Coordinates of C-alpha atoms in Angstrom, one line a residue:
M1 CA 0.2 0.0 0.1
I2 CA 2.8 2.5 1.0
K3 CA 4.7 1.7 -2.2
S4 CA 1.5 2.4 -4.4
W5 CA 0.8 5.5 -2.7
T6 CA 4.3 6.7 -3.1
E7 CA 4.3 5.7 -6.8
Y8 CA 0.9 7.5 -7.2
F9 CA 2.4 10.5 -5.3
L10 CA 5.7 10.7 -7.6
F11 CA 3.2 10.0 -10.7
L12 CA 1.1 13.2 -9.9
V13 CA 4.1 15.6 -9.1
A14 CA 5.7 14.5 -12.5
I15 CA 2.4 15.4 -14.3
N16 CA 2.1 18.8 -12.6
I17 CA 5.7 19.7 -13.1
I18 CA 5.3 18.8 -16.8
K19 CA 2.0 20.6 -17.3
I20 CA 3.4 23.9 -16.2
C21 CA 6.8 23.8 -18.4
P22 CA 7.2 25.3 -21.6
L23 CA 6.7 22.7 -24.5
S24 CA 10.6 22.6 -25.4
I25 CA 11.6 21.8 -21.7
S26 CA 8.9 19.2 -21.4
Y27 CA 10.4 17.4 -24.6
F28 CA 14.0 17.9 -23.0
L29 CA 12.7 16.1 -19.9
G30 CA 11.1 13.5 -22.1
R31 CA 14.6 12.9 -23.8
L32 CA 16.4 12.9 -20.4
I33 CA 13.7 10.4 -18.8
G34 CA 14.4 7.8 -21.7
Q35 CA 18.2 8.4 -21.5
L36 CA 18.4 7.7 -18.0
A37 CA 16.1 4.7 -18.3
Y38 CA 18.4 3.3 -20.8
F39 CA 21.4 3.5 -18.7
F40 CA 20.1 2.7 -15.3
L41 CA 17.6 0.1 -16.4
P42 CA 19.9 -2.5 -17.8
K43 CA 17.2 -5.6 -17.7
Y44 CA 15.0 -3.4 -20.3
R45 CA 18.2 -2.2 -22.1
K46 CA 19.3 -5.7 -22.5
K47 CA 16.0 -7.2 -23.7
A48 CA 15.7 -4.1 -26.3
I49 CA 19.1 -4.7 -27.7
E50 CA 18.4 -8.6 -27.9
N51 CA 15.1 -8.1 -29.6
L52 CA 16.7 -5.5 -32.1
S53 CA 19.6 -7.9 -32.7
L54 CA 17.2 -10.9 -33.5
A55 CA 14.8 -8.6 -36.0
F56 CA 17.7 -7.1 -37.7
S57 CA 20.5 -9.5 -37.5
D58 CA 22.4 -7.7 -40.5
Y59 CA 22.7 -4.4 -38.5
S60 CA 26.0 -3.7 -36.6
K61 CA 26.2 -3.5 -33.0
K62 CA 26.7 -0.1 -33.0
K63 CA 23.5 0.5 -35.1
I64 CA 21.6 -1.8 -32.8
K65 CA 22.6 0.3 -29.6
L66 CA 21.7 3.5 -31.3
I67 CA 18.3 2.5 -32.3
A68 CA 17.6 1.1 -28.8
Y69 CA 18.6 4.5 -27.3
R70 CA 16.5 6.4 -29.5
A71 CA 13.7 4.3 -28.9
F72 CA 14.2 4.8 -25.1
Q73 CA 14.2 8.5 -25.7
N74 CA 10.9 8.5 -28.0
F75 CA 9.2 6.7 -25.4
G76 CA 10.2 9.3 -22.9
K77 CA 9.0 11.9 -25.3
S78 CA 5.6 9.8 -25.7
L79 CA 5.1 9.8 -21.7
I80 CA 5.6 13.6 -21.4
E81 CA 3.0 14.0 -24.2
F82 CA 0.8 11.9 -22.2
F83 CA 1.4 13.8 -19.1
R84 CA 0.4 17.1 -21.0
L85 CA -2.8 16.0 -22.2
A86 CA -4.8 17.5 -19.3
K87 CA -3.9 20.8 -20.8
T88 CA -4.1 19.8 -24.7
D89 CA -7.2 20.7 -26.6
K90 CA -8.5 20.3 -30.0
E91 CA -6.5 23.5 -31.7
N92 CA -3.3 22.1 -30.2
I93 CA -3.8 18.6 -31.5
Q94 CA -4.8 20.1 -34.9
R95 CA -1.5 21.9 -34.9
Q96 CA 0.5 18.7 -34.0
V97 CA -1.2 15.9 -35.6
T98 CA -2.4 15.1 -39.1
V99 CA -4.4 12.0 -40.1
E100 CA -4.1 10.2 -43.3
G101 CA -6.5 7.8 -44.5
L102 CA -9.4 9.2 -42.6
S103 CA -11.6 8.3 -45.7
Y104 CA -11.4 4.5 -44.8
L105 CA -12.6 5.1 -41.4
K106 CA -15.5 7.0 -43.0
E107 CA -16.1 4.3 -45.5
A108 CA -16.1 1.4 -42.8
L109 CA -18.4 3.4 -40.5
E110 CA -20.8 3.5 -43.1
S111 CA -21.2 -0.5 -43.0
K112 CA -22.7 -0.2 -39.4
N113 CA -20.9 -3.2 -38.2
G114 CA -18.5 -1.5 -36.1
V115 CA -14.5 -0.9 -36.8
I116 CA -11.5 -2.1 -35.0
I117 CA -8.8 0.1 -35.3
F118 CA -5.7 -2.3 -34.8
S119 CA -2.6 -0.2 -33.7
A120 CA 1.0 -0.9 -32.2
H121 CA 3.1 0.3 -29.8
L122 CA 4.7 2.5 -32.2
G123 CA 5.1 6.4 -32.1
N124 CA 2.7 7.7 -29.7
W125 CA -0.3 5.4 -30.0
E126 CA -2.2 7.1 -27.4
L127 CA -2.6 10.0 -29.9
I128 CA -4.9 7.9 -32.1
S129 CA -7.8 7.5 -30.1
L130 CA -7.3 11.0 -28.3
T131 CA -7.0 12.8 -32.0
L132 CA -10.0 11.1 -33.4
A133 CA -12.2 11.7 -30.4
L134 CA -11.3 15.4 -30.4
A135 CA -12.3 15.3 -34.2
G136 CA -15.8 14.2 -33.0
Y137 CA -15.5 10.3 -33.4
S138 CA -16.7 8.1 -30.6
M139 CA -13.7 6.3 -29.7
N140 CA -13.4 3.3 -27.3
V141 CA -9.9 1.9 -26.3
V142 CA -9.1 -1.2 -25.1
V143 CA -6.4 -1.4 -22.3
K144 CA -4.8 -3.5 -19.6
R145 CA -4.9 -2.8 -16.0
Q146 CA -1.8 -1.3 -14.5
S147 CA -0.3 -2.9 -11.6
N148 CA -0.8 0.3 -9.5
K149 CA -4.4 0.8 -9.2
Y150 CA -4.1 4.5 -8.2
I151 CA -2.0 5.4 -11.3
D152 CA -4.2 3.3 -13.6
G153 CA -7.3 5.3 -12.3
M154 CA -5.3 8.4 -13.1
I155 CA -4.3 7.3 -16.7
N156 CA -7.8 6.2 -17.5
K157 CA -9.2 9.5 -16.2
I158 CA -6.7 11.4 -18.6
R159 CA -8.1 9.5 -21.4
K160 CA -11.7 9.9 -20.3
T161 CA -11.4 13.7 -20.2
K162 CA -10.7 13.8 -23.9
G163 CA -13.6 11.7 -24.8
V164 CA -12.0 8.3 -24.9
E165 CA -14.1 5.5 -23.2
V166 CA -11.9 2.9 -21.6
L167 CA -12.5 -0.9 -21.9
I168 CA -10.6 -3.3 -19.6
S169 CA -9.2 -6.1 -21.9
Q170 CA -11.2 -8.9 -19.8
T171 CA -14.8 -7.5 -21.3
P172 CA -15.2 -9.1 -24.9
K173 CA -18.9 -9.0 -24.3
K174 CA -19.1 -5.4 -23.8
I175 CA -16.9 -4.9 -26.8
G176 CA -18.8 -7.0 -28.9
N177 CA -22.0 -5.1 -27.9
L178 CA -20.2 -1.9 -29.0
L179 CA -19.1 -3.1 -32.3
Q180 CA -23.0 -4.3 -32.9
K181 CA -24.0 -0.8 -32.5
G182 CA -21.3 0.5 -35.0
K183 CA -19.0 1.9 -32.7
I184 CA -15.1 2.1 -33.0
I185 CA -12.9 0.1 -30.7
V186 CA -9.0 0.7 -30.8
I187 CA -6.8 -2.3 -29.7
A188 CA -3.1 -2.1 -29.4
G189 CA -2.4 -5.9 -30.3
D190 CA 1.0 -6.3 -31.2
Q191 CA 2.6 -7.5 -28.2
S192 CA 3.3 -11.2 -27.6
T193 CA 1.4 -13.2 -25.3
S194 CA 2.0 -16.3 -22.8
K195 CA -1.6 -16.9 -22.8
K196 CA -3.8 -18.4 -25.4
G197 CA -2.9 -16.7 -28.9
V198 CA -2.1 -17.4 -32.6
K199 CA 1.5 -18.1 -33.6
V200 CA 2.5 -16.1 -36.7
K201 CA 5.8 -15.1 -38.2
F202 CA 7.5 -11.7 -37.1
F203 CA 10.6 -10.7 -38.6
H204 CA 11.0 -14.2 -39.7
K205 CA 10.5 -15.8 -36.2
F206 CA 7.4 -17.2 -34.6
I207 CA 5.5 -14.9 -32.0
T208 CA 2.4 -15.5 -30.1
I209 CA -0.1 -12.8 -30.5
P210 CA -3.3 -12.5 -28.8
R211 CA -6.3 -13.4 -31.0
G212 CA -8.7 -10.6 -29.7
A213 CA -8.7 -8.2 -32.8
A214 CA -8.9 -10.6 -35.4
F215 CA -11.7 -12.9 -33.6
L216 CA -13.8 -10.0 -32.7
A217 CA -13.6 -8.7 -36.6
L218 CA -14.5 -12.0 -38.0
R219 CA -17.1 -12.7 -35.4
Y220 CA -19.0 -9.5 -35.8
K221 CA -17.9 -8.6 -39.3
A222 CA -16.5 -5.3 -38.0
S223 CA -14.0 -3.6 -40.3
L224 CA -10.4 -4.0 -39.4
L225 CA -8.0 -1.1 -40.0
P226 CA -4.5 -1.1 -39.1
T227 CA -3.7 2.3 -37.9
F228 CA -0.1 3.6 -36.6
D229 CA 1.1 6.9 -35.2
I230 CA 4.6 8.2 -36.5
R231 CA 6.7 10.8 -34.8
E232 CA 8.1 13.4 -37.4
E233 CA 10.6 16.0 -37.3
N234 CA 10.2 18.6 -34.7
N235 CA 7.8 16.1 -32.7
Q236 CA 4.6 16.3 -35.1
H237 CA 2.9 13.4 -35.5
R238 CA 1.3 11.5 -38.7
I239 CA -1.5 9.0 -38.0
I240 CA -1.9 6.4 -40.9
I241 CA -5.0 4.6 -41.4
N242 CA -4.5 1.9 -43.6
P243 CA -7.0 0.0 -46.1
P244 CA -9.1 -2.5 -44.1
I245 CA -8.0 -6.1 -43.9
A246 CA -10.5 -8.2 -45.9
V247 CA -12.4 -10.2 -42.9
N248 CA -15.5 -11.0 -44.9
Q249 CA -14.3 -13.9 -47.1
K250 CA -15.8 -17.0 -45.8
A251 CA -12.2 -19.0 -46.6
I252 CA -10.2 -16.4 -44.4
S253 CA -8.9 -17.9 -41.1
L254 CA -8.3 -16.2 -37.6
E255 CA -4.4 -17.3 -38.4
E256 CA -4.5 -15.4 -41.9
V257 CA -6.0 -12.4 -40.3
I258 CA -3.4 -11.9 -37.5
S259 CA -0.6 -12.8 -40.0
C260 CA -1.7 -10.0 -42.3
L261 CA -1.8 -7.5 -39.3
M262 CA 1.8 -8.2 -38.2
K263 CA 2.9 -8.0 -41.5
K264 CA 1.5 -4.5 -41.4
V265 CA 3.1 -4.1 -38.2
E266 CA 6.7 -5.3 -39.3
E267 CA 6.3 -3.0 -42.3
Y268 CA 6.1 0.1 -40.1
I269 CA 8.6 -1.0 -37.6
K270 CA 11.1 -1.6 -40.2
L271 CA 10.6 1.9 -41.4
Y272 CA 10.7 3.5 -38.1
P273 CA 12.6 1.1 -35.9
D274 CA 13.5 3.6 -33.2
Q275 CA 9.8 4.3 -32.3
W276 CA 8.6 0.8 -31.3
I277 CA 9.0 -0.3 -27.8
W278 CA 11.7 -3.1 -28.0
W279 CA 12.1 -4.0 -24.2
Y280 CA 9.2 -6.5 -23.7
R281 CA 9.9 -10.1 -24.4
Q282 CA 8.8 -10.8 -28.0
W283 CA 10.4 -13.9 -29.4
E284 CA 11.5 -17.2 -27.6
K285 CA 14.9 -16.2 -25.4
E286 CA 17.9 -16.7 -27.6
K287 CA 21.4 -16.1 -26.3
I288 CA 23.0 -12.8 -27.7
D289 CA 26.6 -12.1 -26.5
N290 CA 28.8 -9.1 -26.6
F291 CA 25.8 -6.4 -26.6
N292 CA 26.0 -5.1 -22.9

């Protein structure tokens, strides 16, 4: 209990400091947070380097480490952007974020079968639901509970103040009901799972991916749109909504849908490798020497 309250207190302090800082100072602090995490969290640094070396086996050690370092920096900046959401309005978002492929979303909504936006932990993925919510779309995002319930509540409160409804990942029935009403569901489903999932190839190696997004799309005939956020120069953002994955064909399987989704994720990661979170377990453990 004391640990949870201490973490929550520090979280609140960080948010309030960031809120009063100029944007340039905030981004400086974000980069600093990422740099400190890279150097002082060796467990996560090692895992990031291991995963990168598996994904890009032809890259030099120097290049691998540089990508990992920049990935930590970018994640730090994404944290800062999330902390600043309390003071972010529609005009600020319109200045910072552009959306490509919005016609795919509009067309998908016309089907009245609901829309699943399949995202990845790339760029600042939180901006996808936030930007579309501020643009007038009814957004529902599937999330996992944080280990600290107080921080979890604060994070979800920030999302809700911007018009984003929060769905805990253990509520498939509610998600199905929303799809039947023609609503939009956002799922970041690119992280491997040790629970029941589907094995697909990802960077030429097998990874177990949660079946949720693909299963729901097939079950409810919902449109499935791979959508990603990319951090540009000067910390501008570009949200790219891709054409829908074909899920209405009778012969298509769950495995094929997930494979299509992860191929699209891989495509974007290859373009922006320093914007993905590499420090979680993805593939089966393989020994990587001389990277630490």
